mmCIF file of C-alpha atoms in Angstrom:
data_model
loop_
_atom_site.group_PDB
_atom_site.id
_atom_site.type_symbol
_atom_site.label_atom_id
_atom_site.label_comp_id
_atom_site.label_asym_id
_atom_site.label_seq_id
_atom_site.Cartn_x
_atom_site.Cartn_y
_atom_site.Cartn_z
ATOM 1 C CA UNK D 30 -0.004 0.001 -0.004
ATOM 2 C CA UNK D 31 1.475 3.315 -1.095
ATOM 3 C CA UNK D 32 1.238 6.464 0.993
ATOM 4 C CA UNK D 33 -0.538 9.420 -0.642
ATOM 5 C CA UNK D 34 1.810 12.156 -1.869
ATOM 6 C CA UNK D 35 2.386 15.271 0.163
ATOM 7 C CA UNK D 36 0.144 18.128 -1.009
ATOM 8 C CA UNK D 37 1.657 20.710 -3.332
ATOM 9 C CA UNK D 38 3.442 23.503 -1.497
ATOM 10 C CA UNK D 39 0.949 26.138 -2.642
ATOM 11 C CA UNK D 40 -1.912 24.100 -1.187
ATOM 12 C CA UNK D 41 -0.039 23.039 1.957
ATOM 13 C CA UNK D 42 0.440 26.716 2.861
ATOM 14 C CA UNK D 43 -3.345 27.112 3.121
ATOM 15 C CA UNK D 44 -4.251 23.957 5.067
ATOM 16 C CA UNK D 45 -5.319 24.527 8.667
ATOM 17 C CA UNK D 46 -8.024 25.834 10.926
ATOM 18 C CA UNK D 47 -9.315 29.411 10.711
ATOM 19 C CA UNK D 48 -11.309 31.413 13.217
ATOM 20 C CA UNK D 49 -11.677 30.415 16.862
ATOM 21 C CA UNK D 50 -12.737 27.345 18.803
ATOM 22 C CA UNK D 51 -16.393 28.448 18.705
ATOM 23 C CA UNK D 52 -16.335 29.724 15.082
ATOM 24 C CA UNK D 53 -14.049 27.446 13.159
ATOM 25 C CA UNK D 54 -13.480 26.548 9.524
ATOM 26 C CA UNK D 55 -11.258 23.604 8.673
ATOM 27 C CA UNK D 56 -9.364 23.674 5.364
ATOM 28 C CA UNK D 57 -7.956 20.250 4.562
ATOM 29 C CA UNK D 58 -6.542 18.273 1.663
ATOM 30 C CA UNK D 59 -7.956 15.096 0.172
ATOM 31 C CA UNK D 60 -7.118 13.584 -3.192
ATOM 32 C CA UNK D 61 -4.838 16.497 -4.025
ATOM 33 C CA UNK D 62 -7.636 19.074 -3.664
ATOM 34 C CA UNK D 63 -8.601 21.455 -0.894
ATOM 35 C CA UNK D 64 -11.834 20.982 1.032
ATOM 36 C CA UNK D 65 -13.698 23.131 3.555
ATOM 37 C CA UNK D 66 -15.710 21.965 6.566
ATOM 38 C CA UNK D 67 -17.271 23.739 9.515
ATOM 39 C CA UNK D 68 -19.887 26.239 10.625
ATOM 40 C CA UNK D 69 -22.606 23.655 10.092
ATOM 41 C CA UNK D 70 -21.936 22.856 6.455
ATOM 42 C CA UNK D 71 -20.835 19.468 5.111
ATOM 43 C CA UNK D 72 -17.370 18.835 3.690
ATOM 44 C CA UNK D 73 -17.113 20.459 0.280
ATOM 45 C CA UNK D 74 -14.358 20.659 -2.297
ATOM 46 C CA UNK D 75 -13.251 24.206 -3.061
ATOM 47 C CA UNK D 76 -12.187 25.053 -6.596
ATOM 48 C CA UNK D 77 -9.336 27.471 -7.337
ATOM 49 C CA UNK D 78 -10.339 30.465 -9.451
ATOM 50 C CA UNK D 79 -7.261 32.622 -8.738
ATOM 51 C CA UNK D 80 -3.831 32.343 -7.095
ATOM 52 C CA UNK D 81 -5.329 32.455 -3.587
ATOM 53 C CA UNK D 82 -9.044 32.568 -4.397
ATOM 54 C CA UNK D 83 -11.350 29.546 -4.236
ATOM 55 C CA UNK D 84 -15.060 28.913 -4.683
ATOM 56 C CA UNK D 85 -17.081 26.678 -2.351
ATOM 57 C CA UNK D 86 -19.088 24.427 -4.652
ATOM 58 C CA UNK D 87 -21.749 23.836 -1.977
ATOM 59 C CA UNK D 88 -22.601 27.453 -1.133
ATOM 60 C CA UNK D 89 -21.026 29.331 -4.028
ATOM 61 C CA UNK D 90 -19.116 31.533 -1.567
ATOM 62 C CA UNK D 91 -15.650 32.723 -2.436
ATOM 63 C CA UNK D 92 -12.747 32.175 -0.088
ATOM 64 C CA UNK D 93 -9.832 34.597 -0.216
ATOM 65 C CA UNK D 94 -6.588 33.447 1.419
ATOM 66 C CA UNK D 95 -3.557 35.524 2.279
ATOM 67 C CA UNK D 96 -0.581 34.299 0.263
ATOM 68 C CA UNK D 97 0.971 32.707 3.346
ATOM 69 C CA UNK D 98 -2.352 31.330 4.589
ATOM 70 C CA UNK D 99 -2.321 33.570 7.683
ATOM 71 C CA UNK D 100 -5.902 34.729 7.136
ATOM 72 C CA UNK D 101 -9.010 33.650 5.256
ATOM 73 C CA UNK D 102 -11.781 35.992 4.160
ATOM 74 C CA UNK D 103 -15.198 34.427 3.595
ATOM 75 C CA UNK D 104 -18.533 36.177 3.362
ATOM 76 C CA UNK D 105 -16.960 39.445 4.449
ATOM 77 C CA UNK D 106 -15.512 37.920 7.622
ATOM 78 C CA UNK D 107 -11.741 37.775 8.071
ATOM 79 C CA UNK D 108 -10.665 34.646 9.956
ATOM 80 C CA UNK D 109 -7.194 34.278 11.414
ATOM 81 C CA UNK D 110 -5.382 31.002 10.898
ATOM 82 C CA UNK D 111 -5.129 29.473 14.352
ATOM 83 C CA UNK D 112 -3.574 26.593 16.194
ATOM 84 C CA UNK D 113 -6.472 25.499 18.369
ATOM 85 C CA UNK D 114 -4.411 22.698 19.891
ATOM 86 C CA UNK D 115 -1.627 24.985 21.108
ATOM 87 C CA UNK D 116 -4.135 27.576 22.329
ATOM 88 C CA UNK D 117 -6.146 25.001 24.266
ATOM 89 C CA UNK D 118 -3.062 23.440 25.846
ATOM 90 C CA UNK D 119 -1.853 26.901 26.930
ATOM 91 C CA UNK D 120 -5.272 27.694 28.424
ATOM 92 C CA UNK D 121 -5.319 24.311 30.087
ATOM 93 C CA UNK D 122 -1.904 24.806 31.666
ATOM 94 C CA UNK D 123 -2.840 28.256 32.955
ATOM 95 C CA UNK D 124 -5.856 26.741 34.716
ATOM 96 C CA UNK D 125 -3.885 24.010 36.504
ATOM 97 C CA UNK D 126 -3.214 24.006 40.195
ATOM 98 C CA UNK D 127 0.379 25.245 40.187
ATOM 99 C CA UNK D 128 1.042 23.292 43.374
ATOM 100 C CA UNK D 129 0.477 20.112 41.386
ATOM 101 C CA UNK D 130 4.023 18.834 41.794
ATOM 102 C CA UNK D 131 3.512 18.750 45.566
ATOM 103 C CA UNK D 132 0.663 16.263 45.072
ATOM 104 C CA UNK D 133 2.776 13.827 43.133
ATOM 105 C CA UNK D 134 3.678 10.788 45.185
ATOM 106 C CA UNK D 135 4.196 7.168 44.250
ATOM 107 C CA UNK D 136 5.059 3.986 46.048
ATOM 108 C CA UNK D 137 8.359 2.161 45.839
ATOM 109 C CA UNK D 138 7.020 -1.352 46.350
ATOM 110 C CA UNK D 139 8.211 -4.158 44.140
ATOM 111 C CA UNK D 140 6.182 -4.923 41.035
ATOM 112 C CA UNK D 141 5.951 -8.077 38.995
ATOM 113 C CA UNK D 142 5.259 -8.742 35.354
ATOM 114 C CA UNK D 143 6.255 -5.418 33.884
ATOM 115 C CA UNK D 144 8.924 -5.582 31.213
ATOM 116 C CA UNK D 145 10.981 -2.881 29.549
ATOM 117 C CA UNK D 146 9.666 -2.488 26.007
ATOM 118 C CA UNK D 147 13.108 -1.836 24.531
ATOM 119 C CA UNK D 148 14.213 -5.269 25.802
ATOM 120 C CA UNK D 149 11.360 -7.049 24.023
ATOM 121 C CA UNK D 150 10.631 -4.984 20.913
ATOM 122 C CA UNK D 151 13.668 -4.724 18.602
ATOM 123 C CA UNK D 152 14.211 -1.240 17.231
ATOM 124 C CA UNK D 153 11.414 0.450 19.153
ATOM 125 C CA UNK D 154 12.066 4.099 19.970
ATOM 126 C CA UNK D 155 11.086 5.746 23.247
ATOM 127 C CA UNK D 156 10.129 9.406 23.775
ATOM 128 C CA UNK D 157 8.410 9.533 27.170
ATOM 129 C CA UNK D 158 6.814 12.962 27.226
ATOM 130 C CA UNK D 159 5.688 12.806 30.868
ATOM 131 C CA UNK D 160 9.324 12.624 31.988
ATOM 132 C CA UNK D 161 9.821 16.059 30.378
ATOM 133 C CA UNK D 162 8.007 19.382 30.253
ATOM 134 C CA UNK D 163 6.838 18.529 26.722
ATOM 135 C CA UNK D 164 3.342 17.411 27.734
ATOM 136 C CA UNK D 165 -0.083 18.903 28.396
ATOM 137 C CA UNK D 166 0.798 19.593 32.055
ATOM 138 C CA UNK D 167 3.868 21.653 31.158
ATOM 139 C CA UNK D 168 6.221 19.996 33.662
ATOM 140 C CA UNK D 169 7.628 16.481 34.315
ATOM 141 C CA UNK D 170 5.345 14.110 36.220
ATOM 142 C CA UNK D 171 7.562 11.000 36.025
ATOM 143 C CA UNK D 172 10.684 10.819 38.141
ATOM 144 C CA UNK D 173 12.515 9.020 35.331
ATOM 145 C CA UNK D 174 11.824 8.066 31.737
ATOM 146 C CA UNK D 175 10.677 4.526 31.180
ATOM 147 C CA UNK D 176 8.473 2.476 28.862
ATOM 148 C CA UNK D 177 7.068 -0.608 30.581
ATOM 149 C CA UNK D 178 4.162 -2.950 29.867
ATOM 150 C CA UNK D 179 2.861 -6.431 30.568
ATOM 151 C CA UNK D 180 4.730 -9.215 28.742
ATOM 152 C CA UNK D 181 1.734 -9.999 26.515
ATOM 153 C CA UNK D 182 1.457 -6.330 25.532
ATOM 154 C CA UNK D 183 5.169 -6.139 24.743
ATOM 155 C CA UNK D 184 4.976 -9.324 22.659
ATOM 156 C CA UNK D 185 2.078 -7.881 20.654
ATOM 157 C CA UNK D 186 3.991 -4.642 20.089
ATOM 158 C CA UNK D 187 6.952 -6.683 18.812
ATOM 159 C CA UNK D 188 4.652 -8.133 16.153
ATOM 160 C CA UNK D 189 3.421 -4.656 15.222
ATOM 161 C CA UNK D 190 6.986 -3.387 14.959
ATOM 162 C CA UNK D 191 8.002 -6.342 12.782
ATOM 163 C CA UNK D 192 5.085 -5.696 10.412
ATOM 164 C CA UNK D 193 5.743 -1.968 10.131
ATOM 165 C CA UNK D 194 9.496 -2.398 9.653
ATOM 166 C CA UNK D 195 8.850 -4.211 6.375
ATOM 167 C CA UNK D 196 7.090 -1.024 5.215
ATOM 168 C CA UNK D 197 9.897 1.297 6.323
ATOM 169 C CA UNK D 198 8.189 2.470 9.502
ATOM 170 C CA UNK D 199 8.799 2.067 13.215
ATOM 171 C CA UNK D 200 7.064 2.710 16.535
ATOM 172 C CA UNK D 201 7.791 5.605 18.887
ATOM 173 C CA UNK D 202 6.351 5.155 22.377
ATOM 174 C CA UNK D 203 5.277 8.302 24.247
ATOM 175 C CA UNK D 204 3.749 6.554 27.264
ATOM 176 C CA UNK D 205 3.021 3.034 28.467
ATOM 177 C CA UNK D 206 2.688 1.928 32.112
ATOM 178 C CA UNK D 207 1.683 4.899 34.262
ATOM 179 C CA UNK D 208 1.698 4.847 38.093
ATOM 180 C CA UNK D 209 -1.757 5.267 39.626
ATOM 181 C CA UNK D 210 -0.515 8.253 41.621
ATOM 182 C CA UNK D 211 0.071 10.137 38.344
ATOM 183 C CA UNK D 212 -3.491 9.365 37.259
ATOM 184 C CA UNK D 213 -4.683 10.767 40.599
ATOM 185 C CA UNK D 214 -2.479 13.831 40.092
ATOM 186 C CA UNK D 215 -4.105 14.527 36.720
ATOM 187 C CA UNK D 216 -7.576 14.209 38.259
ATOM 188 C CA UNK D 217 -6.738 16.416 41.257
ATOM 189 C CA UNK D 218 -5.274 19.324 39.303
ATOM 190 C CA UNK D 219 -7.340 19.306 36.099
ATOM 191 C CA UNK D 220 -10.394 21.611 36.265
ATOM 192 C CA UNK D 221 -13.711 19.700 36.215
ATOM 193 C CA UNK D 222 -14.579 20.964 32.726
ATOM 194 C CA UNK D 223 -11.474 19.209 31.330
ATOM 195 C CA UNK D 224 -11.779 15.906 33.193
ATOM 196 C CA UNK D 225 -13.110 14.132 30.112
ATOM 197 C CA UNK D 226 -9.462 14.076 28.989
ATOM 198 C CA UNK D 227 -8.153 12.208 32.058
ATOM 199 C CA UNK D 228 -9.010 8.953 33.826
ATOM 200 C CA UNK D 229 -10.926 8.816 37.099
ATOM 201 C CA UNK D 230 -8.567 7.421 39.749
ATOM 202 C CA UNK D 231 -11.544 5.794 41.467
ATOM 203 C CA UNK D 232 -11.589 3.224 38.666
ATOM 204 C CA UNK D 233 -8.002 3.656 37.450
ATOM 205 C CA UNK D 234 -6.568 3.768 33.970
ATOM 206 C CA UNK D 235 -5.570 1.006 31.595
ATOM 207 C CA UNK D 236 -2.161 2.662 31.699
ATOM 208 C CA UNK D 237 -2.092 1.841 35.425
ATOM 209 C CA UNK D 238 -2.513 -1.827 34.503
ATOM 210 C CA UNK D 239 0.398 -1.795 32.056
ATOM 211 C CA UNK D 240 -2.028 -2.459 29.203
ATOM 212 C CA UNK D 241 -2.257 0.873 27.369
ATOM 213 C CA UNK D 242 0.255 2.359 24.959
ATOM 214 C CA UNK D 243 0.526 5.889 23.573
ATOM 215 C CA UNK D 244 2.600 5.853 20.418
ATOM 216 C CA UNK D 245 3.219 7.181 16.938
ATOM 217 C CA UNK D 246 5.034 6.271 13.729
ATOM 218 C CA UNK D 247 8.509 7.218 12.597
ATOM 219 C CA UNK D 248 10.750 6.640 9.625
ATOM 220 C CA UNK D 249 12.510 3.377 10.495
ATOM 221 C CA UNK D 250 15.821 4.581 9.091
ATOM 222 C CA UNK D 251 16.019 8.096 10.543
ATOM 223 C CA UNK D 252 13.702 7.886 13.539
ATOM 224 C CA UNK D 253 11.965 11.104 12.455
ATOM 225 C CA UNK D 254 8.331 11.240 13.548
ATOM 226 C CA UNK D 255 5.826 11.112 10.689
ATOM 227 C CA UNK D 256 3.104 13.706 10.209
ATOM 228 C CA UNK D 257 -0.181 13.019 12.022
ATOM 229 C CA UNK D 258 -3.422 15.044 12.002
ATOM 230 C CA UNK D 259 -2.680 16.440 15.468
ATOM 231 C CA UNK D 260 -0.007 16.627 18.130
ATOM 232 C CA UNK D 261 0.285 13.864 20.686
ATOM 233 C CA UNK D 262 -1.942 14.591 23.702
ATOM 234 C CA UNK D 263 -3.758 17.449 21.988
ATOM 235 C CA UNK D 264 -7.230 17.887 23.537
ATOM 236 C CA UNK D 265 -9.063 18.877 20.333
ATOM 237 C CA UNK D 266 -11.201 17.299 17.628
ATOM 238 C CA UNK D 267 -8.059 16.872 15.525
ATOM 239 C CA UNK D 268 -6.999 14.090 17.916
ATOM 240 C CA UNK D 269 -10.012 11.955 16.980
ATOM 241 C CA UNK D 270 -9.188 8.678 15.265
ATOM 242 C CA UNK D 271 -11.825 9.616 12.667
ATOM 243 C CA UNK D 272 -10.842 13.267 12.091
ATOM 244 C CA UNK D 273 -11.048 14.106 8.368
ATOM 245 C CA UNK D 274 -8.921 17.247 8.372
ATOM 246 C CA UNK D 275 -5.243 17.945 7.759
ATOM 247 C CA UNK D 276 -3.641 16.139 4.825
ATOM 248 C CA UNK D 277 -4.377 12.772 3.264
ATOM 249 C CA UNK D 278 -0.751 11.792 3.993
ATOM 250 C CA UNK D 279 -1.121 12.483 7.737
ATOM 251 C CA UNK D 280 -4.426 10.596 7.880
ATOM 252 C CA UNK D 281 -2.832 7.699 6.011
ATOM 253 C CA UNK D 282 -0.047 7.498 8.614
ATOM 254 C CA UNK D 283 -2.627 7.527 11.404
ATOM 255 C CA UNK D 284 -4.674 4.780 9.758
ATOM 256 C CA UNK D 285 -1.608 2.573 9.059
ATOM 257 C CA UNK D 286 -0.723 2.731 12.742
ATOM 258 C CA UNK D 287 -4.269 1.835 13.729
ATOM 259 C CA UNK D 288 -4.464 -1.036 11.243
ATOM 260 C CA UNK D 289 -1.220 -2.568 12.489
ATOM 261 C CA UNK D 290 -2.163 -2.173 16.152
ATOM 262 C CA UNK D 291 -5.697 -3.528 15.803
ATOM 263 C CA UNK D 292 -4.427 -6.537 13.847
ATOM 264 C CA UNK D 293 -2.463 -7.481 16.972
ATOM 265 C CA UNK D 294 -5.014 -7.215 19.748
ATOM 266 C CA UNK D 295 -5.129 -3.466 20.459
ATOM 267 C CA UNK D 296 -8.146 -1.151 20.299
ATOM 268 C CA UNK D 297 -7.816 2.561 19.564
ATOM 269 C CA UNK D 298 -9.288 5.129 21.931
ATOM 270 C CA UNK D 299 -11.756 6.976 19.637
ATOM 271 C CA UNK D 300 -10.808 10.476 20.805
ATOM 272 C CA UNK D 301 -7.025 9.862 20.765
ATOM 273 C CA UNK D 302 -5.420 8.413 17.644
ATOM 274 C CA UNK D 303 -2.228 7.621 19.637
ATOM 275 C CA UNK D 304 -3.858 5.692 22.527
ATOM 276 C CA UNK D 305 -4.326 1.930 22.238
ATOM 277 C CA UNK D 306 -5.647 -0.478 24.879
ATOM 278 C CA UNK D 307 -4.691 -4.147 24.860
ATOM 279 C CA UNK D 308 -7.553 -6.628 24.672
ATOM 280 C CA UNK D 309 -6.826 -8.395 27.994
ATOM 281 C CA UNK D 310 -6.412 -5.287 30.180
ATOM 282 C CA UNK D 311 -9.081 -6.381 32.664
ATOM 283 C CA UNK D 312 -6.966 -9.403 33.631
ATOM 284 C CA UNK D 313 -4.363 -7.191 35.342
ATOM 285 C CA UNK D 314 -4.458 -5.156 38.557
ATOM 286 C CA UNK D 315 -3.868 -1.435 38.938
ATOM 287 C CA UNK D 316 -0.289 -0.677 39.991
ATOM 288 C CA UNK D 317 1.384 2.304 41.606
ATOM 289 C CA UNK D 318 5.160 2.096 41.549
ATOM 290 C CA UNK D 319 7.609 4.807 40.594
ATOM 291 C CA UNK D 320 9.875 4.685 37.588
ATOM 292 C CA UNK D 321 12.842 5.102 39.868
ATOM 293 C CA UNK D 322 11.843 1.861 41.581
ATOM 294 C CA UNK D 323 11.517 0.155 38.219
ATOM 295 C CA UNK D 324 14.998 1.253 37.210
ATOM 296 C CA UNK D 325 14.234 3.882 34.562
ATOM 297 C CA UNK D 326 15.844 3.756 31.150
#
């Protein structure tokens, strides 16, 4: 199966979201053409009638883009190109309890049946975002980087990696086993209106059981992450496993990852293209042990 080509540079410069989170138009590429979606209208191809002027075939409205795609004028309204994901993450971080780090505690008890993924999955790459400030919280919540999972999960990932390597791709793990105390931290500091994005510690997370993996695709030779429709851990509609925006190439990458994972016993989380739960998660208990106790990586 061949990946779709990247869109032409003149079209790529215009792809994105315009407006604001409550008044948003999505300009995306499919089949080498630009499409528009949003404000209650169905997805419609837009036809170029000038260097940066397009016509919406559904409504007949003209869309006027700035040359660099910074703004879009439609129906007399000028919409700024925006990065809703970055804006929402920034708003989210501003609303957090800034004493969050003081709430972070984890046990140091021994734990059985967690294996280091790098020891089981040849060639897998690890980029644990929660051990850095490069995550939706804006600060590290793991005491050390580590990618751990149950042996059956690791074995299934090895099969996924083997399949993808024949296609020139590889796996990059952003999160795997997560101590329960971190799940509780998320719940304690996230405002109630955002709690749909985090697990309730009263029932625990599949990450706490060592049976959930957050991951993406990379070029197997260079290790460079491949384009996806959204950032990892972005709390927006772009993170949906069924999101139609962005480019056909990014959606193709997302769907190849999902196909390979679901062929080996994983199920995608519908609102997060990167999050996969293993089929037997309910067979394992919730754990709370620090990465330092596990040995880190």
